[in-house]
mmCIF file of C-alpha atoms in Angstrom:
data_model
loop_
_atom_site.group_PDB
_atom_site.id
_atom_site.type_symbol
_atom_site.label_atom_id
_atom_site.label_comp_id
_atom_site.label_asym_id
_atom_site.label_seq_id
_atom_site.Cartn_x
_atom_site.Cartn_y
_atom_site.Cartn_z
ATOM 1 C CA MET A 263 0.038 -0.022 -0.042
ATOM 2 C CA SER A 264 2.734 2.477 -1.037
ATOM 3 C CA ASN A 265 1.002 4.069 -4.126
ATOM 4 C CA CYS A 266 0.180 7.738 -3.592
ATOM 5 C CA ARG A 267 -3.149 7.610 -5.172
ATOM 6 C CA THR A 268 -4.262 4.581 -2.947
ATOM 7 C CA ILE A 269 -3.052 6.408 0.197
ATOM 8 C CA GLN A 270 -4.782 9.597 -0.822
ATOM 9 C CA ASN A 271 -8.120 7.760 -1.407
ATOM 10 C CA LEU A 272 -7.841 6.351 2.145
ATOM 11 C CA LEU A 273 -7.078 9.726 3.961
ATOM 12 C CA SER A 274 -10.915 10.404 4.532
ATOM 13 C CA ASP A 275 -11.198 6.875 6.103
ATOM 14 C CA TYR A 276 -8.042 7.397 8.162
ATOM 15 C CA ARG A 277 -9.597 10.670 9.609
ATOM 16 C CA THR A 278 -12.846 8.951 10.094
ATOM 17 C CA ASP A 279 -11.224 6.121 12.091
ATOM 18 C CA LEU A 280 -12.267 3.389 9.633
ATOM 19 C CA LEU A 281 -8.912 1.793 9.158
ATOM 20 C CA ASP A 282 -7.412 -1.179 11.233
ATOM 21 C CA GLU A 283 -4.188 -0.682 13.185
ATOM 22 C CA ARG A 284 -2.100 -1.909 10.273
ATOM 23 C CA GLU A 285 -3.446 0.232 7.526
ATOM 24 C CA ARG A 286 -3.214 3.150 9.855
ATOM 25 C CA ALA A 287 0.452 2.443 10.463
ATOM 26 C CA GLN A 288 1.151 2.142 6.839
ATOM 27 C CA ILE A 289 -0.438 5.562 6.072
ATOM 28 C CA GLU A 290 1.346 7.283 8.834
ATOM 29 C CA SER A 291 4.670 5.683 7.644
ATOM 30 C CA HIS A 292 4.068 6.802 4.141
ATOM 31 C CA ILE A 293 2.991 10.314 5.030
ATOM 32 C CA SER A 294 6.162 10.808 6.897
ATOM 33 C CA GLU A 295 8.263 10.186 3.748
ATOM 34 C CA CYS A 296 5.876 11.702 1.105
ATOM 35 C CA PRO A 297 5.383 15.482 1.195
ATOM 36 C CA ASP A 298 2.576 15.193 -1.609
ATOM 37 C CA CYS A 299 0.350 12.906 0.552
ATOM 38 C CA ALA A 300 1.278 14.870 3.658
ATOM 39 C CA ARG A 301 -0.161 18.045 1.859
ATOM 40 C CA GLU A 302 -3.267 16.090 0.849
ATOM 41 C CA LEU A 303 -3.892 15.246 4.414
ATOM 42 C CA GLU A 304 -3.460 18.854 5.490
ATOM 43 C CA LEU A 305 -5.734 19.871 2.860
ATOM 44 C CA LEU A 306 -8.473 17.457 4.128
ATOM 45 C CA ASP A 307 -7.966 18.843 7.604
ATOM 46 C CA SER A 308 -8.313 22.365 6.528
ATOM 47 C CA VAL A 309 -11.485 21.471 4.674
ATOM 48 C CA LEU A 310 -12.910 19.723 7.625
ATOM 49 C CA SER A 311 -12.036 22.566 10.019
ATOM 50 C CA LEU A 312 -13.702 24.975 7.445
ATOM 51 C CA VAL A 313 -17.011 22.790 7.645
ATOM 52 C CA GLU A 314 -16.706 22.574 11.548
ATOM 53 C CA ASN A 315 -16.243 26.346 11.912
ATOM 54 C CA ASN A 316 -18.872 27.391 9.225
ATOM 55 C CA THR A 317 -22.027 25.518 10.141
ATOM 56 C CA PRO A 318 -23.472 28.072 12.348
ATOM 57 C CA LEU A 319 -27.079 27.488 13.770
ATOM 58 C CA CYS A 320 -29.835 29.419 12.100
ATOM 59 C CA GLU A 321 -32.664 31.115 13.983
ATOM 60 C CA PRO A 322 -35.907 29.176 13.701
ATOM 61 C CA PRO A 323 -39.109 31.263 12.567
ATOM 62 C CA ALA A 324 -40.531 33.257 15.340
ATOM 63 C CA GLY A 325 -44.015 31.786 15.002
ATOM 64 C CA LEU A 326 -42.871 28.188 15.585
ATOM 65 C CA TRP A 327 -44.047 27.921 19.184
ATOM 66 C CA ASN A 328 -47.456 29.462 18.267
ATOM 67 C CA GLY A 329 -47.975 26.891 15.542
ATOM 68 C CA VAL A 330 -47.096 24.139 18.060
ATOM 69 C CA TYR A 331 -49.241 25.621 20.720
ATOM 70 C CA ASN A 332 -52.279 26.211 18.655
ATOM 71 C CA ARG A 333 -52.126 22.571 17.495
ATOM 72 C CA ILE A 334 -51.834 20.994 20.968
ATOM 73 C CA THR A 335 -54.515 23.116 22.637
ATOM 74 C CA ASP A 336 -57.091 22.933 19.980
ATOM 75 C CA PRO A 337 -59.701 20.402 21.216
ATOM 76 C CA THR A 338 -61.432 20.091 17.996
ATOM 77 C CA PRO A 339 -60.549 16.973 16.056
ATOM 78 C CA ARG A 340 -58.556 17.678 13.084
ATOM 79 C CA ARG A 341 -61.086 16.116 10.662
ATOM 80 C CA ALA A 342 -63.885 18.229 12.055
ATOM 81 C CA ARG A 343 -61.790 21.505 11.647
ATOM 82 C CA LEU A 344 -61.087 20.561 8.029
ATOM 83 C CA GLY A 345 -64.503 19.638 6.513
ATOM 84 C CA GLY A 346 -67.444 19.274 9.022
ATOM 85 C CA TRP A 347 -69.593 16.165 9.792
ATOM 86 C CA PHE A 348 -70.674 15.478 6.186
ATOM 87 C CA LEU A 349 -67.098 14.590 5.518
ATOM 88 C CA THR A 350 -66.795 11.961 7.950
ATOM 89 C CA PRO A 351 -67.111 8.349 6.477
ATOM 90 C CA VAL A 352 -69.735 7.150 8.729
ATOM 91 C CA HIS A 353 -72.120 10.226 8.004
ATOM 92 C CA ALA A 354 -71.429 10.182 4.332
ATOM 93 C CA ALA A 355 -72.241 6.370 4.078
ATOM 94 C CA GLY A 356 -75.517 7.022 5.999
ATOM 95 C CA VAL A 357 -76.616 9.878 3.836
ATOM 96 C CA GLY A 358 -75.842 7.577 0.730
ATOM 97 C CA LEU A 359 -77.848 4.606 2.070
ATOM 98 C CA ALA A 360 -80.859 6.892 3.045
ATOM 99 C CA ALA A 361 -80.982 8.307 -0.620
ATOM 100 C CA LEU A 362 -80.778 4.779 -1.958
ATOM 101 C CA ALA A 363 -83.416 3.349 0.127
ATOM 102 C CA ILE A 364 -85.886 6.268 -1.028
ATOM 103 C CA ILE A 365 -85.043 5.683 -4.772
ATOM 104 C CA VAL A 366 -85.618 1.893 -4.373
ATOM 105 C CA GLY A 367 -88.749 2.454 -2.360
ATOM 106 C CA LEU A 368 -90.266 4.653 -5.115
ATOM 107 C CA TYR A 369 -89.343 2.152 -7.767
ATOM 108 C CA VAL A 370 -90.778 -0.921 -5.970
ATOM 109 C CA SER A 371 -94.019 0.520 -4.775
ATOM 110 C CA GLY A 372 -94.987 2.608 -7.965
ATOM 111 C CA PRO A 373 -97.324 1.247 -10.538
ATOM 112 C CA ARG A 374 -95.979 -0.009 -13.859
ATOM 113 C CA PRO A 375 -96.622 1.608 -17.162
ATOM 114 C CA GLN A 376 -99.921 0.879 -18.804
ATOM 115 C CA VAL A 377 -100.247 -1.206 -21.940
ATOM 116 C CA VAL A 378 -100.020 0.641 -25.065
ATOM 117 C CA GLY A 379 -103.407 1.374 -26.814
ATOM 118 C CA SER A 380 -105.510 1.200 -23.604
ATOM 119 C CA ALA A 381 -108.855 2.937 -24.022
ATOM 120 C CA SER A 382 -108.329 5.292 -21.106
ATOM 121 C CA MET A 383 -105.159 6.806 -22.627
ATOM 122 C CA ALA A 384 -105.306 10.482 -23.596
ATOM 123 C CA PRO A 385 -102.826 11.983 -26.253
ATOM 124 C CA ALA A 386 -100.635 13.279 -23.516
ATOM 125 C CA ASP A 387 -100.463 9.955 -22.073
ATOM 126 C CA ASP A 388 -98.844 8.645 -25.348
ATOM 127 C CA TYR A 389 -96.042 11.247 -24.821
ATOM 128 C CA VAL A 390 -95.597 10.144 -21.252
ATOM 129 C CA LEU A 391 -95.395 6.541 -22.138
ATOM 130 C CA ALA A 392 -92.794 7.168 -24.821
ATOM 131 C CA HIS A 393 -90.740 9.030 -22.229
ATOM 132 C CA ALA A 394 -91.344 5.898 -19.929
ATOM 133 C CA LEU A 395 -90.008 3.551 -22.560
ATOM 134 C CA TYR A 396 -86.913 5.862 -22.982
ATOM 135 C CA ALA A 397 -86.513 6.371 -19.272
ATOM 136 C CA GLY A 398 -86.436 2.461 -18.909
ATOM 137 C CA GLN A 399 -82.993 2.731 -20.438
ATOM 138 C CA ALA A 400 -82.020 5.795 -18.448
ATOM 139 C CA SER A 401 -80.729 6.223 -15.146
ATOM 140 C CA ILE A 402 -82.455 5.198 -11.829
ATOM 141 C CA THR A 403 -83.276 8.786 -10.987
ATOM 142 C CA ASP A 404 -84.981 9.360 -14.185
ATOM 143 C CA ARG A 405 -87.057 6.240 -13.612
ATOM 144 C CA ALA A 406 -87.828 7.268 -10.171
ATOM 145 C CA ALA A 407 -88.976 10.729 -11.297
ATOM 146 C CA TYR A 408 -91.205 9.071 -13.793
ATOM 147 C CA LEU A 409 -92.734 6.617 -11.430
ATOM 148 C CA THR A 410 -93.492 9.233 -9.052
ATOM 149 C CA TYR A 411 -95.468 10.934 -11.928
ATOM 150 C CA VAL A 412 -97.413 8.047 -12.841
ATOM 151 C CA ALA A 413 -98.335 7.234 -9.396
ATOM 152 C CA THR A 414 -100.046 10.598 -8.919
ATOM 153 C CA PRO A 415 -103.873 10.555 -10.022
ATOM 154 C CA SER A 416 -104.727 12.669 -12.991
ATOM 155 C CA ASP A 417 -107.608 15.074 -13.290
ATOM 156 C CA SER A 418 -109.795 12.418 -14.507
ATOM 157 C CA GLY A 419 -109.297 10.287 -11.522
ATOM 158 C CA VAL A 420 -107.550 7.607 -13.470
ATOM 159 C CA PRO A 421 -103.772 6.974 -12.586
ATOM 160 C CA ASN A 422 -101.465 8.320 -15.168
ATOM 161 C CA MET B 117 -0.919 11.645 14.553
ATOM 162 C CA ASN B 118 -4.444 11.352 15.973
ATOM 163 C CA PRO B 119 -6.852 10.349 13.328
ATOM 164 C CA ARG B 120 -9.709 12.250 15.159
ATOM 165 C CA LYS B 121 -7.718 15.405 15.321
ATOM 166 C CA THR B 122 -10.402 17.583 13.656
ATOM 167 C CA GLN B 123 -13.244 16.432 15.817
ATOM 168 C CA PRO B 124 -13.250 17.248 19.624
ATOM 169 C CA ASP B 125 -12.896 21.085 19.585
ATOM 170 C CA ALA B 126 -15.983 21.751 17.457
ATOM 171 C CA HIS B 127 -17.974 19.276 19.121
ATOM 172 C CA GLY B 128 -17.256 20.712 22.582
ATOM 173 C CA GLU B 129 -18.118 24.213 21.360
ATOM 174 C CA ARG B 130 -21.338 22.850 19.837
ATOM 175 C CA LEU B 131 -22.326 21.143 23.120
ATOM 176 C CA GLU B 132 -21.684 24.287 25.051
ATOM 177 C CA GLN B 133 -23.916 26.134 22.615
ATOM 178 C CA TRP B 134 -26.830 23.803 23.388
ATOM 179 C CA ASN B 135 -26.081 24.115 27.038
ATOM 180 C CA ALA B 136 -26.109 27.854 26.815
ATOM 181 C CA ILE B 137 -29.510 27.854 25.264
ATOM 182 C CA GLY B 138 -30.714 25.807 28.324
ATOM 183 C CA ASP B 139 -29.280 28.299 30.722
ATOM 184 C CA ALA B 140 -30.686 31.378 29.106
ATOM 185 C CA SER B 141 -33.723 31.624 31.339
ATOM 186 C CA ARG B 142 -33.934 31.116 34.965
ATOM 187 C CA SER B 143 -37.402 30.189 36.102
ATOM 188 C CA SER B 144 -37.852 27.036 38.170
ATOM 189 C CA ASP B 145 -38.634 24.878 34.958
ATOM 190 C CA ALA B 146 -35.646 26.507 33.231
ATOM 191 C CA VAL B 147 -33.196 25.039 35.534
ATOM 192 C CA ALA B 148 -34.788 21.748 35.599
ATOM 193 C CA PRO B 149 -33.141 18.941 33.793
ATOM 194 C CA ASP B 150 -34.904 17.419 30.776
ATOM 195 C CA ASN B 151 -36.068 14.140 32.578
ATOM 196 C CA VAL B 152 -38.027 16.325 35.156
ATOM 197 C CA LEU B 153 -39.568 18.411 32.369
ATOM 198 C CA VAL B 154 -40.457 15.217 30.485
ATOM 199 C CA ALA B 155 -42.144 13.866 33.586
ATOM 200 C CA LYS B 156 -44.061 16.938 34.277
ATOM 201 C CA THR B 157 -45.178 17.189 30.581
ATOM 202 C CA ARG B 158 -46.421 13.586 30.783
ATOM 203 C CA GLY B 159 -48.580 14.782 33.648
ATOM 204 C CA GLY B 160 -50.150 17.518 31.532
ATOM 205 C CA ASP B 161 -47.898 20.403 32.449
ATOM 206 C CA LEU B 162 -47.854 22.741 29.422
ATOM 207 C CA ARG B 163 -45.227 25.163 30.857
ATOM 208 C CA ALA B 164 -42.712 22.259 31.206
ATOM 209 C CA PHE B 165 -43.438 21.287 27.591
ATOM 210 C CA GLU B 166 -42.910 24.930 26.537
ATOM 211 C CA GLU B 167 -39.583 24.776 28.352
ATOM 212 C CA LEU B 168 -38.544 21.649 26.468
ATOM 213 C CA PHE B 169 -39.508 23.287 23.306
ATOM 214 C CA ARG B 170 -37.520 26.295 24.085
ATOM 215 C CA ARG B 171 -34.553 24.323 25.032
ATOM 216 C CA HIS B 172 -34.603 22.020 21.837
ATOM 217 C CA HIS B 173 -36.452 23.748 19.154
ATOM 218 C CA LYS B 174 -33.422 25.329 17.625
ATOM 219 C CA ARG B 175 -31.552 21.868 17.474
ATOM 220 C CA VAL B 176 -34.553 20.133 15.722
ATOM 221 C CA TYR B 177 -35.001 23.030 13.241
ATOM 222 C CA ASN B 178 -31.316 23.014 12.340
ATOM 223 C CA ILE B 179 -31.203 19.334 11.844
ATOM 224 C CA ALA B 180 -34.233 19.500 9.498
ATOM 225 C CA LEU B 181 -32.729 22.539 7.713
ATOM 226 C CA GLY B 182 -29.421 20.657 7.321
ATOM 227 C CA VAL B 183 -31.032 17.389 6.048
ATOM 228 C CA LEU B 184 -33.881 19.113 3.770
ATOM 229 C CA SER B 185 -32.069 22.306 2.688
ATOM 230 C CA ASN B 186 -35.457 24.037 2.649
ATOM 231 C CA GLU B 187 -36.700 26.531 5.275
ATOM 232 C CA ALA B 188 -40.408 26.004 4.918
ATOM 233 C CA GLU B 189 -40.093 22.304 5.210
ATOM 234 C CA ALA B 190 -37.716 22.469 8.081
ATOM 235 C CA GLU B 191 -40.369 24.597 9.969
ATOM 236 C CA ASP B 192 -43.139 22.153 9.217
ATOM 237 C CA VAL B 193 -40.932 19.227 10.363
ATOM 238 C CA ALA B 194 -40.027 21.120 13.641
ATOM 239 C CA GLN B 195 -43.808 21.920 14.285
ATOM 240 C CA ASP B 196 -44.803 18.242 13.454
ATOM 241 C CA VAL B 197 -42.083 16.895 15.838
ATOM 242 C CA PHE B 198 -43.085 18.913 18.766
ATOM 243 C CA VAL B 199 -46.745 18.248 18.403
ATOM 244 C CA ARG B 200 -45.877 14.535 18.282
ATOM 245 C CA VAL B 201 -43.640 14.635 21.072
ATOM 246 C CA HIS B 202 -46.421 16.192 23.172
ATOM 247 C CA GLU B 203 -48.980 13.515 21.946
ATOM 248 C CA SER B 204 -46.795 10.541 22.513
ATOM 249 C CA ILE B 205 -44.471 11.512 25.289
ATOM 250 C CA GLY B 206 -46.235 8.916 27.382
ATOM 251 C CA ARG B 207 -44.700 6.163 25.281
ATOM 252 C CA LEU B 208 -41.192 7.305 25.938
ATOM 253 C CA GLN B 209 -39.367 4.515 27.713
ATOM 254 C CA SER B 210 -36.866 6.396 29.667
ATOM 255 C CA ASP B 211 -37.047 10.151 30.479
ATOM 256 C CA ASP B 212 -33.120 10.292 30.114
ATOM 257 C CA ALA B 213 -33.463 9.351 26.431
ATOM 258 C CA PHE B 214 -35.457 12.257 25.471
ATOM 259 C CA VAL B 215 -33.011 14.015 23.332
ATOM 260 C CA THR B 216 -32.183 10.904 21.327
ATOM 261 C CA TRP B 217 -35.727 10.231 20.868
ATOM 262 C CA LEU B 218 -36.298 13.671 19.770
ATOM 263 C CA LYS B 219 -33.505 13.486 17.198
ATOM 264 C CA THR B 220 -34.813 10.199 15.910
ATOM 265 C CA MET B 221 -38.278 11.735 15.486
ATOM 266 C CA THR B 222 -36.723 14.567 13.525
ATOM 267 C CA VAL B 223 -34.559 12.406 11.203
ATOM 268 C CA ASN B 224 -37.753 10.065 10.561
ATOM 269 C CA ARG B 225 -39.906 12.994 9.760
ATOM 270 C CA CYS B 226 -37.244 14.307 7.416
ATOM 271 C CA ARG B 227 -37.044 10.948 5.589
ATOM 272 C CA ASP B 228 -40.685 11.156 5.169
ATOM 273 C CA VAL B 229 -40.557 14.591 3.456
ATOM 274 C CA LEU B 230 -37.691 13.311 1.352
ATOM 275 C CA ARG B 231 -39.690 10.346 0.282
ATOM 276 C CA ARG B 232 -42.625 12.520 -0.512
ATOM 277 C CA ARG B 233 -40.364 14.997 -2.368
ATOM 278 C CA GLY B 234 -38.778 12.081 -4.304
ATOM 279 C CA ARG B 235 -42.180 11.158 -5.499
ATOM 280 C CA LEU B 236 -42.783 14.615 -6.682
ATOM 281 C CA ARG B 237 -39.701 15.656 -8.344
ATOM 282 C CA ILE B 238 -36.149 14.731 -8.967
ATOM 283 C CA GLU B 239 -33.983 16.495 -6.563
ATOM 284 C CA SER B 240 -31.237 18.660 -8.141
ATOM 285 C CA LEU B 241 -27.697 17.736 -6.797
ATOM 286 C CA ASP B 242 -26.941 21.340 -6.572
ATOM 287 C CA ALA B 243 -29.972 22.243 -4.900
ATOM 288 C CA PRO B 244 -29.499 25.549 -2.946
ATOM 289 C CA ILE B 245 -31.363 26.295 0.311
ATOM 290 C CA GLU B 246 -34.835 27.136 -0.689
ATOM 291 C CA GLN B 247 -37.204 29.708 0.979
ATOM 292 C CA SER B 248 -40.925 29.147 1.249
ATOM 293 C CA ASP B 249 -41.515 31.450 -1.752
ATOM 294 C CA GLY B 250 -39.178 29.278 -3.945
ATOM 295 C CA PHE B 251 -36.310 31.657 -4.251
ATOM 296 C CA SER B 252 -32.922 30.381 -3.335
ATOM 297 C CA THR B 253 -31.374 32.397 -0.420
ATOM 298 C CA SER B 254 -28.398 32.751 1.806
ATOM 299 C CA LEU B 255 -29.915 32.156 5.267
ATOM 300 C CA GLU B 256 -29.635 34.840 7.841
ATOM 301 C CA ILE B 257 -26.594 33.441 9.649
ATOM 302 C CA PRO B 258 -25.623 35.121 13.011
ATOM 303 C CA ASP B 259 -22.779 37.525 12.287
ATOM 304 C CA ASP B 260 -20.225 37.467 15.136
ATOM 305 C CA SER B 261 -17.687 39.877 13.589
ATOM 306 C CA ASN B 262 -17.208 43.670 13.850
ATOM 307 C CA ASP B 263 -15.135 43.984 10.807
ATOM 308 C CA PRO B 264 -17.261 44.432 7.663
ATOM 309 C CA GLN B 265 -14.623 42.780 5.333
ATOM 310 C CA ASP B 266 -14.241 39.834 7.900
ATOM 311 C CA ALA B 267 -18.205 39.460 8.151
ATOM 312 C CA LEU B 268 -18.496 39.256 4.387
ATOM 313 C CA GLU B 269 -15.705 36.791 3.985
ATOM 314 C CA LYS B 270 -17.302 34.446 6.720
ATOM 315 C CA LYS B 271 -20.700 34.857 5.149
ATOM 316 C CA PHE B 272 -19.267 33.771 1.855
ATOM 317 C CA LEU B 273 -17.588 30.806 3.470
ATOM 318 C CA ARG B 274 -20.841 29.786 5.351
ATOM 319 C CA GLN B 275 -22.716 29.918 2.172
ATOM 320 C CA ALA B 276 -20.107 27.792 0.403
ATOM 321 C CA VAL B 277 -20.013 25.140 3.174
ATOM 322 C CA ARG B 278 -23.873 25.077 3.265
ATOM 323 C CA LYS B 279 -24.062 24.636 -0.635
ATOM 324 C CA ALA B 280 -21.609 21.882 -0.469
ATOM 325 C CA ILE B 281 -23.616 20.084 2.407
ATOM 326 C CA ALA B 282 -26.746 20.601 0.355
ATOM 327 C CA SER B 283 -25.239 18.902 -2.661
ATOM 328 C CA LEU B 284 -24.544 15.687 -0.827
ATOM 329 C CA THR B 285 -26.913 12.574 -1.157
ATOM 330 C CA PRO B 286 -29.625 12.451 1.481
ATOM 331 C CA ASP B 287 -27.842 9.803 3.473
ATOM 332 C CA ALA B 288 -24.718 11.710 3.534
ATOM 333 C CA ARG B 289 -26.478 14.936 4.362
ATOM 334 C CA GLU B 290 -28.201 13.271 7.311
ATOM 335 C CA VAL B 291 -24.912 11.969 8.881
ATOM 336 C CA VAL B 292 -22.878 15.118 8.130
ATOM 337 C CA THR B 293 -25.769 17.382 9.649
ATOM 338 C CA LEU B 294 -26.073 15.170 12.723
ATOM 339 C CA PHE B 295 -22.204 15.328 13.090
ATOM 340 C CA TYR B 296 -21.344 18.844 12.208
ATOM 341 C CA VAL B 297 -24.464 20.935 12.875
ATOM 342 C CA ASP B 298 -25.824 19.023 15.827
ATOM 343 C CA GLY B 299 -22.472 17.976 17.242
ATOM 344 C CA ALA B 300 -23.543 14.420 17.685
ATOM 345 C CA ASP B 301 -20.789 11.576 17.985
ATOM 346 C CA ILE B 302 -20.773 8.431 15.847
ATOM 347 C CA ALA B 303 -22.506 6.302 18.566
ATOM 348 C CA THR B 304 -25.315 8.780 19.087
ATOM 349 C CA ILE B 305 -25.828 9.038 15.262
ATOM 350 C CA SER B 306 -25.909 5.286 14.962
ATOM 351 C CA LYS B 307 -28.904 5.174 17.527
ATOM 352 C CA VAL B 308 -30.777 8.140 16.012
ATOM 353 C CA THR B 309 -30.614 6.710 12.597
ATOM 354 C CA LYS B 310 -30.892 3.216 13.549
ATOM 355 C CA SER B 311 -27.751 2.165 11.522
ATOM 356 C CA PRO B 312 -24.701 0.413 12.477
ATOM 357 C CA GLU B 313 -21.631 2.547 13.507
ATOM 358 C CA GLY B 314 -19.516 1.270 10.655
ATOM 359 C CA THR B 315 -22.286 2.280 8.135
ATOM 360 C CA ILE B 316 -22.310 5.715 9.834
ATOM 361 C CA LYS B 317 -18.430 6.072 9.523
ATOM 362 C CA SER B 318 -18.495 4.864 5.846
ATOM 363 C CA ARG B 319 -21.154 7.536 4.981
ATOM 364 C CA LEU B 320 -19.218 10.175 6.843
ATOM 365 C CA SER B 321 -15.968 9.275 5.310
ATOM 366 C CA ARG B 322 -17.369 9.378 1.793
ATOM 367 C CA ALA B 323 -19.002 12.794 2.608
ATOM 368 C CA ARG B 324 -15.792 14.216 3.845
ATOM 369 C CA GLY B 325 -14.141 13.001 0.716
ATOM 370 C CA GLU B 326 -16.915 14.758 -1.360
ATOM 371 C CA LEU B 327 -16.682 18.020 0.751
ATOM 372 C CA LYS B 328 -12.724 18.065 0.337
ATOM 373 C CA ARG B 329 -13.396 17.958 -3.588
ATOM 374 C CA LYS B 330 -15.819 20.698 -3.401
ATOM 375 C CA LEU B 331 -14.408 23.056 -0.919
ATOM 376 C CA GLN B 332 -10.581 22.636 -1.202
ATOM 377 C CA HIS B 333 -10.177 25.583 -3.384
ATOM 378 C CA HIS B 334 -11.432 27.728 -0.497
ATOM 379 C CA VAL B 335 -8.419 26.664 1.618
ATOM 380 C CA GLU B 336 -5.607 26.186 -0.732
ATOM 381 C CA PRO B 337 -2.868 28.805 -0.260
#
């Protein structure tokens, strides 16, 4: 281990106490005879001193304690502060289920569309029926709206 | 030839600085040791917690700033760390281990930020210190010189050192920050980062080689 490049590559390990006794002795022996490697070690030491003496502590922002204090003394749960009750999963699921129950209830309890060509049908009913056939392919909310409509008695007393 | 020649003096000075922060105020809490304040905080004493904060917030902020090189993120980390300390101080096994626990939380929180940042963008190797407004900056570093020329030179050197540290890999930056900024020894860094001492020494050695390469033109005659 007498090559200068090898020695110089190990100088940082030497300063960090990473080498065993034998390697350390070899480096010290080499440096005592090689001015170039001795100068490299001095350079490393100077840089490390530069780092040690030029890493000052910076002042933290003045409001840091207030931020911590506000967070630890605020009794409101974080989720409630952010969005209110409707954002909690339990409430959101409850609202969703209630809406679904109403829609399904309307769909199940409402009358079915009447047969085409029934004697009681007025011209307007043809239009409603055509809409019903179309709504059969539409979303469940359209169907619910239609079924609500047909369940309501018309002026003539006949269900729509 | 002492292989640790460059280490003890700076570390002694840095430890004195931390102690001086603890001596700055003289209420009964201000003179109480950390373990007493930890026990009081656990019992719900907010003043004791405030004293712990006052004593250690500068350390936490500077570790985060060294590892992250970003003021806004360092502030967020410091705030999060102390909120978590307050929430979970009951789980601290030994009151005497408070400072190590605090540093571990800081390092872990910094790692979370780096992971999140890694998902958002590829970090520039020459990333300067960033302010919250996105502009690079030279941080307001305390000026301890009366001579303007001397002060300017020191400021220039400090910026160069900070930039060199910021350009290291996150692993190396973590070790260098704990060693040079916080003044921790290898054994403490090993505990805080949960890495073997040999790994810490290897990272420190590589980082020192890198710092030499980047900074040697500042010290060459």
